Coordinates of C-alpha atoms and ligand atoms in Angstrom, one line a residue:
X98 CA 97.6 60.1 39.6
X99 CA 98.6 63.7 39.7
X100 CA 96.9 65.7 42.8
X101 CA 94.0 66.2 40.3
X102 CA 91.2 63.8 40.3
X103 CA 88.9 62.3 42.6
X104 CA 88.8 59.9 45.9
X105 CA 88.4 56.5 44.7
X106 CA 86.5 54.5 47.5
X107 CA 88.1 51.2 47.0
X108 CA 91.2 52.4 47.4
X109 CA 93.7 50.0 49.4
X110 CA 93.8 52.1 52.8
X111 CA 89.8 52.5 52.5
X112 CA 89.6 48.4 52.4
X113 CA 91.9 48.4 55.0
X114 CA 89.8 50.8 57.1
X115 CA 86.2 48.9 56.3
X116 CA 88.0 45.8 57.1
X117 CA 87.5 44.0 53.3
X118 CA 91.2 43.2 53.4
X119 CA 93.6 42.3 56.0
X120 CA 96.3 44.6 58.5
X121 CA 98.5 43.9 61.1
X122 CA 97.2 47.1 63.6
X123 CA 99.1 49.1 66.0
X124 CA 96.4 50.9 67.6
X125 CA 93.2 52.7 66.4
X126 CA 89.9 54.5 67.4
X127 CA 86.9 55.9 65.8
X128 CA 89.0 58.6 64.1
X129 CA 92.8 57.1 63.3
X130 CA 94.4 53.8 62.6
X131 CA 97.4 53.1 62.6
X132 CA 99.1 49.5 60.7
X133 CA 102.5 48.5 60.1
X134 CA 103.9 49.0 55.6
X135 CA 103.1 45.3 54.0
X136 CA 106.2 46.7 51.9
X137 CA 108.0 48.0 54.7
X138 CA 111.6 50.4 54.1
X139 CA 112.9 49.6 57.5
X140 CA 111.9 47.6 60.6
X141 CA 108.9 48.5 61.8
X142 CA 108.0 50.9 58.9
X143 CA 104.2 52.0 59.6
X144 CA 101.6 54.5 58.6
X145 CA 98.6 56.1 60.2
X146 CA 95.6 56.8 58.1
X147 CA 92.0 58.8 59.2
X148 CA 89.0 56.7 59.3
X149 CA 86.6 59.6 58.8
X150 CA 88.2 61.5 56.3
X151 CA 88.2 61.0 52.1
X152 CA 91.2 63.1 51.3
X153 CA 93.5 61.9 49.2
X154 CA 96.5 64.2 50.3
X155 CA 97.1 67.4 52.7
X156 CA 95.6 69.8 50.2
X157 CA 91.6 68.6 50.8
X158 CA 92.3 67.1 54.4
X159 CA 89.7 69.0 57.2
X160 CA 91.8 70.7 59.2
X161 CA 90.0 68.4 62.4
X162 CA 91.4 65.1 60.5
X163 CA 94.7 66.5 60.0
X164 CA 94.9 67.2 63.1
X165 CA 94.2 64.0 64.3
X166 CA 96.0 62.3 62.2
X167 CA 99.2 64.1 62.8
X168 CA 98.4 63.5 66.7
X169 CA 98.3 60.0 65.7
X170 CA 101.6 60.1 64.1
X171 CA 103.5 61.4 67.2
X172 CA 102.1 58.6 69.1
X173 CA 103.2 56.6 66.7
X174 CA 106.0 57.9 66.7
X175 CA 106.9 57.7 70.3
X176 CA 106.2 54.0 70.8
X177 CA 108.3 53.1 67.6
X178 CA 111.4 55.0 69.1
X179 CA 110.5 53.5 72.4
X180 CA 109.9 49.9 71.5
X181 CA 112.4 49.5 68.9
X182 CA 115.7 52.0 69.7
X183 CA 115.7 53.2 66.1
X184 CA 118.6 56.0 65.8
X185 CA 116.2 58.2 64.3
X186 CA 113.2 58.1 62.5
X187 CA 111.4 59.5 59.0
X188 CA 107.9 61.3 59.7
X189 CA 106.4 61.9 56.1
X190 CA 104.1 61.8 53.4
X191 CA 103.8 62.1 49.8
X192 CA 101.3 64.2 47.7
X193 CA 100.2 63.0 43.9
X194 CA 102.0 60.6 41.9
X195 CA 104.8 62.4 40.7
X196 CA 106.0 63.4 44.5
X197 CA 105.5 58.9 45.1
X198 CA 102.0 59.0 46.3
X199 CA 100.8 55.0 45.4
X200 CA 98.5 55.0 47.6
X201 CA 95.2 57.8 47.2
X202 CA 94.3 57.6 50.5
X203 CA 96.4 60.7 53.2
X204 CA 98.8 59.0 54.7
X205 CA 101.7 58.9 57.2
X206 CA 104.9 57.5 57.1
X207 CA 106.9 56.6 60.1
X208 CA 110.1 55.0 59.4
X209 CA 112.6 54.3 61.8
X210 CA 116.8 54.4 60.8
X211 CA 119.2 52.8 62.2
X212 CA 122.6 53.8 61.7
X213 CA 124.2 51.8 59.0
X214 CA 121.2 50.1 57.4
X215 CA 120.1 51.2 54.4
X216 CA 116.3 52.7 53.8
X217 CA 114.6 50.1 51.4
X218 CA 113.5 52.0 48.2
X219 CA 109.8 53.6 48.5
X220 CA 106.9 51.5 47.0
X221 CA 109.8 48.6 46.1
X222 CA 110.4 46.8 48.3
X223 CA 109.4 42.9 49.2
X224 CA 106.6 42.3 51.1
X225 CA 107.3 41.8 54.9
X226 CA 107.0 38.3 57.1
X227 CA 103.2 38.4 58.4
X228 CA 104.3 36.8 61.7
X229 CA 106.9 39.0 61.7
X230 CA 105.0 42.2 61.5
X231 CA 102.6 40.9 64.4
X232 CA 105.6 41.0 66.5
X233 CA 106.6 44.2 65.6
X234 CA 103.3 45.2 66.2
X235 CA 102.8 44.1 69.5
X236 CA 106.3 45.1 70.0
X237 CA 105.2 49.4 69.3
X238 CA 101.6 49.0 70.8
X239 CA 102.7 47.3 74.1
X240 CA 105.4 51.1 74.2
X241 CA 102.2 53.5 73.5
Ligands
5GP706 P1 102.7 56.3 49.2 O1 103.6 55.7 48.4 O2 101.0 56.4 48.7 O3 103.0 57.2 50.1 O4 102.5 55.4 50.5 C1 102.0 53.8 50.5 C2 102.0 52.8 51.5 O5 101.5 52.1 51.4 C3 103.8 52.3 50.6 O6 104.9 52.5 51.7 C4 103.0 50.6 50.2 O7 104.5 49.7 50.8 C5 102.5 50.5 51.7 N1 101.1 49.3 51.0 C6 101.0 49.5 49.9 N2 99.5 48.2 49.9 C7 99.4 47.7 51.1 C8 99.1 47.1 52.1 O8 97.8 46.1 51.0 N3 98.8 47.0 53.3 C9 99.5 47.4 53.7 N4 100.1 47.5 55.1 N5 100.7 48.7 53.3 C10 100.8 48.9 52.4

């Protein structure tokens, strides 16, 4: 999907928000949800989404919802760093398929980086073990 097009209310993150498919949550409130990426590019890779906005990307999102997502991304990044002690952390997001976006509900990636550990390929990694993701999410949420 390019930058043109419409929001698909049945995209995978919309289903996660509605509880129609499971996710391993780190924290949520009525505005935002942080959860573990199921195809992680590194140990502790997590995502933040708005629960109120139907924006596909940063060009569409309402400023207030963007601010909520940004604050949540910082909160998540701090907790990931405190819990997992990576050597660095990538905070990023993609807009449009040619830019690497694969799920068309705006989201921010928080990807811890460890010295000497190669980054998994974006959107091409294997599925994580759910029990491992739950253990990581518990550790991260304990550091909030
Ligand atoms: P994008 O490529 O759109 O920037 O990022 C989408 C992210 O969502 C990818 O990192 C991908 O691994 C992750 N993802 C795709 N499907 C699911 C899913 O069903 N559950 C979770 N938790 N993450 C997903």
